[in-house]
mmCIF file of C-alpha atoms in Angstrom:
data_model
loop_
_atom_site.group_PDB
_atom_site.id
_atom_site.type_symbol
_atom_site.label_atom_id
_atom_site.label_comp_id
_atom_site.label_asym_id
_atom_site.label_seq_id
_atom_site.Cartn_x
_atom_site.Cartn_y
_atom_site.Cartn_z
ATOM 1 C CA MET A 13 -9.958 12.401 -16.317
ATOM 2 C CA ILE A 14 -12.853 10.154 -17.368
ATOM 3 C CA ASN A 15 -16.134 12.033 -17.042
ATOM 4 C CA ALA A 16 -17.611 11.727 -13.536
ATOM 5 C CA ARG A 17 -20.972 10.783 -15.063
ATOM 6 C CA LEU A 18 -19.350 7.813 -16.796
ATOM 7 C CA ARG A 19 -17.716 6.804 -13.531
ATOM 8 C CA ARG A 20 -21.047 6.902 -11.724
ATOM 9 C CA GLY A 21 -22.610 4.856 -14.511
ATOM 10 C CA TRP A 22 -19.837 2.278 -14.251
ATOM 11 C CA ASP A 23 -20.247 2.100 -10.465
ATOM 12 C CA ARG A 24 -24.000 1.566 -10.892
ATOM 13 C CA LEU A 25 -23.271 -1.244 -13.351
ATOM 14 C CA MET A 26 -20.801 -2.921 -11.002
ATOM 15 C CA GLY A 27 -23.057 -2.506 -7.959
ATOM 16 C CA PRO A 28 -25.500 -5.368 -8.757
ATOM 17 C CA VAL A 29 -22.608 -7.600 -9.800
ATOM 18 C CA GLY A 30 -20.852 -6.884 -6.510
ATOM 19 C CA ARG A 31 -24.032 -7.663 -4.548
ATOM 20 C CA ALA A 32 -24.495 -10.938 -6.443
ATOM 21 C CA LEU A 33 -20.910 -11.962 -5.686
ATOM 22 C CA ALA A 34 -21.361 -10.904 -2.052
ATOM 23 C CA ARG A 35 -24.063 -13.558 -1.636
ATOM 24 C CA SER A 36 -21.523 -16.204 -2.600
ATOM 25 C CA GLY A 37 -19.300 -15.254 0.333
ATOM 26 C CA LEU A 38 -16.359 -14.610 -2.000
ATOM 27 C CA SER A 39 -13.627 -12.439 -0.508
ATOM 28 C CA PRO A 40 -12.632 -9.223 -2.309
ATOM 29 C CA ASN A 41 -8.987 -10.175 -1.764
ATOM 30 C CA VAL A 42 -9.588 -13.418 -3.674
ATOM 31 C CA VAL A 43 -10.934 -11.390 -6.609
ATOM 32 C CA THR A 44 -7.857 -9.145 -6.400
ATOM 33 C CA ALA A 45 -5.597 -12.209 -6.452
ATOM 34 C CA PHE A 46 -7.516 -13.649 -9.407
ATOM 35 C CA GLY A 47 -7.060 -10.384 -11.285
ATOM 36 C CA ILE A 48 -3.296 -10.396 -10.820
ATOM 37 C CA LEU A 49 -3.111 -14.033 -11.931
ATOM 38 C CA VAL A 50 -4.956 -13.091 -15.120
ATOM 39 C CA GLN A 51 -2.551 -10.180 -15.540
ATOM 40 C CA ALA A 52 0.336 -12.636 -15.278
ATOM 41 C CA LEU A 53 -1.354 -14.634 -18.048
ATOM 42 C CA VAL A 54 -1.556 -11.425 -20.111
ATOM 43 C CA ALA A 55 2.192 -10.932 -19.668
ATOM 44 C CA TRP A 56 2.922 -14.509 -20.765
ATOM 45 C CA LEU A 57 0.706 -14.126 -23.835
ATOM 46 C CA VAL A 58 2.507 -10.899 -24.760
ATOM 47 C CA VAL A 59 5.908 -12.579 -24.449
ATOM 48 C CA GLU A 60 4.601 -15.362 -26.702
ATOM 49 C CA GLY A 61 3.451 -12.778 -29.260
ATOM 50 C CA ARG A 62 -0.240 -13.666 -28.891
ATOM 51 C CA ILE A 63 -1.258 -10.041 -28.725
ATOM 52 C CA LEU A 64 -4.994 -10.250 -29.496
ATOM 53 C CA VAL A 65 -5.557 -12.985 -26.915
ATOM 54 C CA ALA A 66 -3.508 -10.929 -24.438
ATOM 55 C CA GLY A 67 -5.814 -7.961 -25.055
ATOM 56 C CA LEU A 68 -8.920 -10.085 -24.425
ATOM 57 C CA ALA A 69 -7.380 -11.465 -21.226
ATOM 58 C CA ALA A 70 -6.539 -7.892 -20.194
ATOM 59 C CA ILE A 71 -10.257 -7.082 -20.374
ATOM 60 C CA VAL A 72 -10.936 -9.888 -17.865
ATOM 61 C CA ALA A 73 -8.174 -8.553 -15.600
ATOM 62 C CA ALA A 74 -9.648 -5.039 -15.784
ATOM 63 C CA ILE A 75 -13.112 -6.339 -14.839
ATOM 64 C CA ALA A 76 -11.611 -8.157 -11.850
ATOM 65 C CA ASP A 77 -9.822 -4.934 -10.903
ATOM 66 C CA ALA A 78 -13.211 -3.184 -10.751
ATOM 67 C CA LEU A 79 -15.097 -6.054 -9.130
ATOM 68 C CA ASP A 80 -12.986 -6.346 -5.985
ATOM 69 C CA GLY A 81 -13.955 -2.824 -4.939
ATOM 70 C CA ALA A 82 -17.630 -3.374 -5.820
ATOM 71 C CA LEU A 83 -17.634 -6.600 -3.822
ATOM 72 C CA ALA A 84 -16.009 -4.948 -0.802
ATOM 73 C CA ARG A 85 -18.621 -2.163 -0.860
ATOM 74 C CA ALA A 86 -21.463 -4.676 -1.155
ATOM 75 C CA GLN A 87 -20.145 -6.689 1.790
ATOM 76 C CA GLY A 88 -19.246 -3.635 3.847
ATOM 77 C CA THR A 89 -15.727 -5.033 4.212
ATOM 78 C CA GLN A 90 -13.710 -2.112 2.835
ATOM 79 C CA SER A 91 -10.463 -1.856 4.775
ATOM 80 C CA ARG A 92 -7.167 -0.040 4.709
ATOM 81 C CA PHE A 93 -5.349 -3.301 4.022
ATOM 82 C CA GLY A 94 -7.684 -4.033 1.114
ATOM 83 C CA ALA A 95 -6.936 -0.595 -0.329
ATOM 84 C CA LEU A 96 -3.195 -1.208 0.126
ATOM 85 C CA LEU A 97 -3.438 -4.612 -1.546
ATOM 86 C CA ASP A 98 -5.423 -3.164 -4.444
ATOM 87 C CA SER A 99 -2.901 -0.363 -5.025
ATOM 88 C CA THR A 100 0.032 -2.759 -4.773
ATOM 89 C CA THR A 101 -1.421 -5.216 -7.268
ATOM 90 C CA ASP A 102 -2.161 -2.318 -9.642
ATOM 91 C CA ARG A 103 1.542 -1.484 -9.668
ATOM 92 C CA LEU A 104 2.432 -5.145 -10.139
ATOM 93 C CA ALA A 105 -0.014 -5.354 -13.048
ATOM 94 C CA ASP A 106 1.670 -2.342 -14.682
ATOM 95 C CA ALA A 107 5.080 -3.968 -14.239
ATOM 96 C CA LEU A 108 3.874 -7.220 -15.776
ATOM 97 C CA VAL A 109 2.360 -5.706 -18.893
ATOM 98 C CA PHE A 110 5.055 -3.124 -19.666
ATOM 99 C CA GLY A 111 7.861 -5.500 -18.698
ATOM 100 C CA SER A 112 6.518 -8.187 -21.021
ATOM 101 C CA ILE A 113 6.206 -5.680 -23.873
ATOM 102 C CA ALA A 114 9.823 -4.598 -23.305
ATOM 103 C CA TRP A 115 10.879 -8.259 -23.410
ATOM 104 C CA LEU A 116 8.953 -8.930 -26.633
ATOM 105 C CA TYR A 117 10.349 -5.938 -28.508
ATOM 106 C CA GLY A 118 13.808 -5.709 -26.976
ATOM 107 C CA ILE A 119 14.965 -9.220 -26.116
ATOM 108 C CA SER A 120 12.888 -11.945 -27.768
ATOM 109 C CA PRO A 121 10.746 -10.653 -30.660
ATOM 110 C CA ASP A 122 8.404 -13.268 -32.125
ATOM 111 C CA THR A 123 8.711 -11.777 -35.632
ATOM 112 C CA PRO A 124 11.330 -9.576 -37.364
ATOM 113 C CA ALA A 125 8.774 -6.747 -37.414
ATOM 114 C CA ARG A 126 8.866 -6.673 -33.607
ATOM 115 C CA ASP A 127 12.660 -6.424 -33.389
ATOM 116 C CA GLU A 128 12.371 -2.803 -32.267
ATOM 117 C CA PRO A 129 14.515 -2.006 -29.197
ATOM 118 C CA TRP A 130 13.203 1.570 -29.119
ATOM 119 C CA VAL A 131 9.720 0.209 -28.360
ATOM 120 C CA ALA A 132 11.177 -1.675 -25.389
ATOM 121 C CA LEU A 133 12.771 1.566 -24.184
ATOM 122 C CA VAL A 134 9.472 3.442 -24.481
ATOM 123 C CA ALA A 135 7.741 0.625 -22.579
ATOM 124 C CA LEU A 136 10.189 1.022 -19.688
ATOM 125 C CA VAL A 137 9.849 4.814 -19.712
ATOM 126 C CA THR A 138 6.060 4.409 -19.631
ATOM 127 C CA LEU A 139 6.355 1.953 -16.750
ATOM 128 C CA VAL A 140 8.426 4.399 -14.696
ATOM 129 C CA ALA A 141 6.079 7.264 -15.568
ATOM 130 C CA SER A 142 3.014 5.251 -14.518
ATOM 131 C CA PHE A 143 4.674 4.462 -11.190
ATOM 132 C CA LEU A 144 5.472 8.144 -10.665
ATOM 133 C CA VAL A 145 1.878 9.126 -11.435
ATOM 134 C CA SER A 146 0.633 6.882 -8.632
ATOM 135 C CA TYR A 147 3.478 7.715 -6.239
ATOM 136 C CA VAL A 148 3.059 11.484 -6.460
ATOM 137 C CA LYS A 149 -0.652 11.217 -5.634
ATOM 138 C CA ALA A 150 -0.069 8.851 -2.701
ATOM 139 C CA ARG A 151 2.791 10.923 -1.276
ATOM 140 C CA ALA A 152 1.007 14.253 -1.803
ATOM 141 C CA GLU A 153 -2.134 13.024 -0.040
ATOM 142 C CA ALA A 154 -0.025 11.620 2.806
ATOM 143 C CA LEU A 155 1.437 15.128 3.222
ATOM 144 C CA GLY A 156 -2.020 16.669 3.362
ATOM 145 C CA PHE A 157 -2.341 17.895 -0.219
ATOM 146 C CA GLU A 158 -5.374 17.213 -2.409
ATOM 147 C CA CYS A 159 -4.161 15.502 -5.574
ATOM 148 C CA ASN A 160 -7.209 14.062 -7.321
ATOM 149 C CA VAL A 161 -6.243 15.372 -10.766
ATOM 150 C CA GLY A 162 -4.707 13.850 -13.840
ATOM 151 C CA ILE A 163 -4.822 13.595 -17.599
ATOM 152 C CA ALA A 164 -4.206 9.836 -17.517
ATOM 153 C CA GLU A 165 -5.354 8.084 -14.371
ATOM 154 C CA ARG A 166 -5.653 4.327 -13.825
ATOM 155 C CA ALA A 167 -8.851 3.926 -15.878
ATOM 156 C CA GLU A 168 -7.433 5.760 -18.882
ATOM 157 C CA ARG A 169 -4.234 3.720 -18.745
ATOM 158 C CA LEU A 170 -6.178 0.454 -18.709
ATOM 159 C CA ILE A 171 -8.297 1.500 -21.678
ATOM 160 C CA LEU A 172 -5.243 2.495 -23.709
ATOM 161 C CA VAL A 173 -3.360 -0.710 -22.876
ATOM 162 C CA ILE A 174 -6.328 -2.893 -23.822
ATOM 163 C CA ALA A 175 -6.870 -0.995 -27.077
ATOM 164 C CA GLY A 176 -3.179 -1.233 -27.953
ATOM 165 C CA LEU A 177 -3.194 -4.994 -27.415
ATOM 166 C CA VAL A 178 -6.525 -5.792 -29.072
ATOM 167 C CA PHE A 179 -5.706 -3.773 -32.192
ATOM 168 C CA ASP A 180 -1.990 -4.714 -32.094
ATOM 169 C CA GLN A 181 -0.917 -1.081 -32.028
ATOM 170 C CA ILE A 182 1.539 -1.372 -29.154
ATOM 171 C CA PRO A 183 4.101 1.260 -30.286
ATOM 172 C CA VAL A 184 1.347 3.839 -30.837
ATOM 173 C CA MET A 185 -0.263 2.983 -27.498
ATOM 174 C CA LEU A 186 3.065 3.314 -25.669
ATOM 175 C CA ALA A 187 3.888 6.659 -27.284
ATOM 176 C CA VAL A 188 0.487 8.091 -26.319
ATOM 177 C CA LEU A 189 0.413 6.548 -22.862
ATOM 178 C CA GLY A 190 3.992 7.520 -22.078
ATOM 179 C CA ALA A 191 3.372 11.142 -23.030
ATOM 180 C CA LEU A 192 0.102 11.284 -21.070
ATOM 181 C CA SER A 193 1.678 9.648 -18.012
ATOM 182 C CA ILE A 194 4.582 12.108 -17.983
ATOM 183 C CA GLY A 195 2.071 14.933 -18.390
ATOM 184 C CA THR A 196 0.003 13.628 -15.486
ATOM 185 C CA PHE A 197 3.106 13.320 -13.300
ATOM 186 C CA VAL A 198 4.037 16.953 -13.983
ATOM 187 C CA GLN A 199 0.411 18.068 -13.605
ATOM 188 C CA ARG A 200 0.139 16.497 -10.156
ATOM 189 C CA LEU A 201 3.460 17.950 -9.005
ATOM 190 C CA LEU A 202 2.423 21.446 -10.080
ATOM 191 C CA TYR A 203 -1.021 21.026 -8.495
ATOM 192 C CA ALA A 204 0.550 20.087 -5.154
ATOM 193 C CA ARG A 205 3.099 22.902 -5.469
ATOM 194 C CA ARG A 206 0.331 25.483 -5.927
ATOM 195 C CA GLN A 207 -1.259 24.263 -2.712
ATOM 196 C CA ALA A 208 2.082 24.423 -0.899
ATOM 197 C CA VAL A 209 2.691 28.007 -2.071
ATOM 198 C CA ARG A 210 -0.824 29.059 -1.092
ATOM 199 C CA ALA A 211 -0.717 27.407 2.336
ATOM 200 C CA PRO A 212 1.376 30.094 4.171
ATOM 201 C CA ALA A 213 -0.973 32.836 2.943
ATOM 202 C CA ASP A 214 -3.962 30.788 4.118
ATOM 203 C CA ARG A 215 -2.434 30.410 7.583
ATOM 204 C CA ALA A 216 -1.670 34.133 7.772
ATOM 205 C CA ALA A 217 -5.278 34.940 6.959
#
């Protein structure tokens, strides 16, 4: 959903960084692994109730998430396995952050104010919805549908998570992100369905 012009600007910003890292001989998969390790640190910080520090660490994880692709492009080493690894670690990152939030609010709150089981439930619903958003796109494209649409794609989800952590507004962030993720899931299903309905008419023509 983020404006294409902003995406191009971000890619231009990451390009020189990727080329600089490429000269070091660093592997994109190493950057991906570093990013998921930082995300694990984010989850631990959330469980400990250190929300602001978790938000700052999440920024580092998000930068690593962008850098592995920029590095692969700079080195000319983009591969199907690299794309698979990147997508898999994205899902793992989602599980770590939303799972840790569910733990903090539902099982081991650090303060009485965070003893809110409903927040844990919303975190789990948001986790499932975020998985479905990614799954529908992957499955639709594997079946030959175009599915590059969405109200809340990966970039938007990262921004909302970071903002929710940095400003310690986790319940608000989850409510917004959960609603947007469910909306994106439905949007992608309907988008693929329209293509499926139109396909027989296209063949007949």
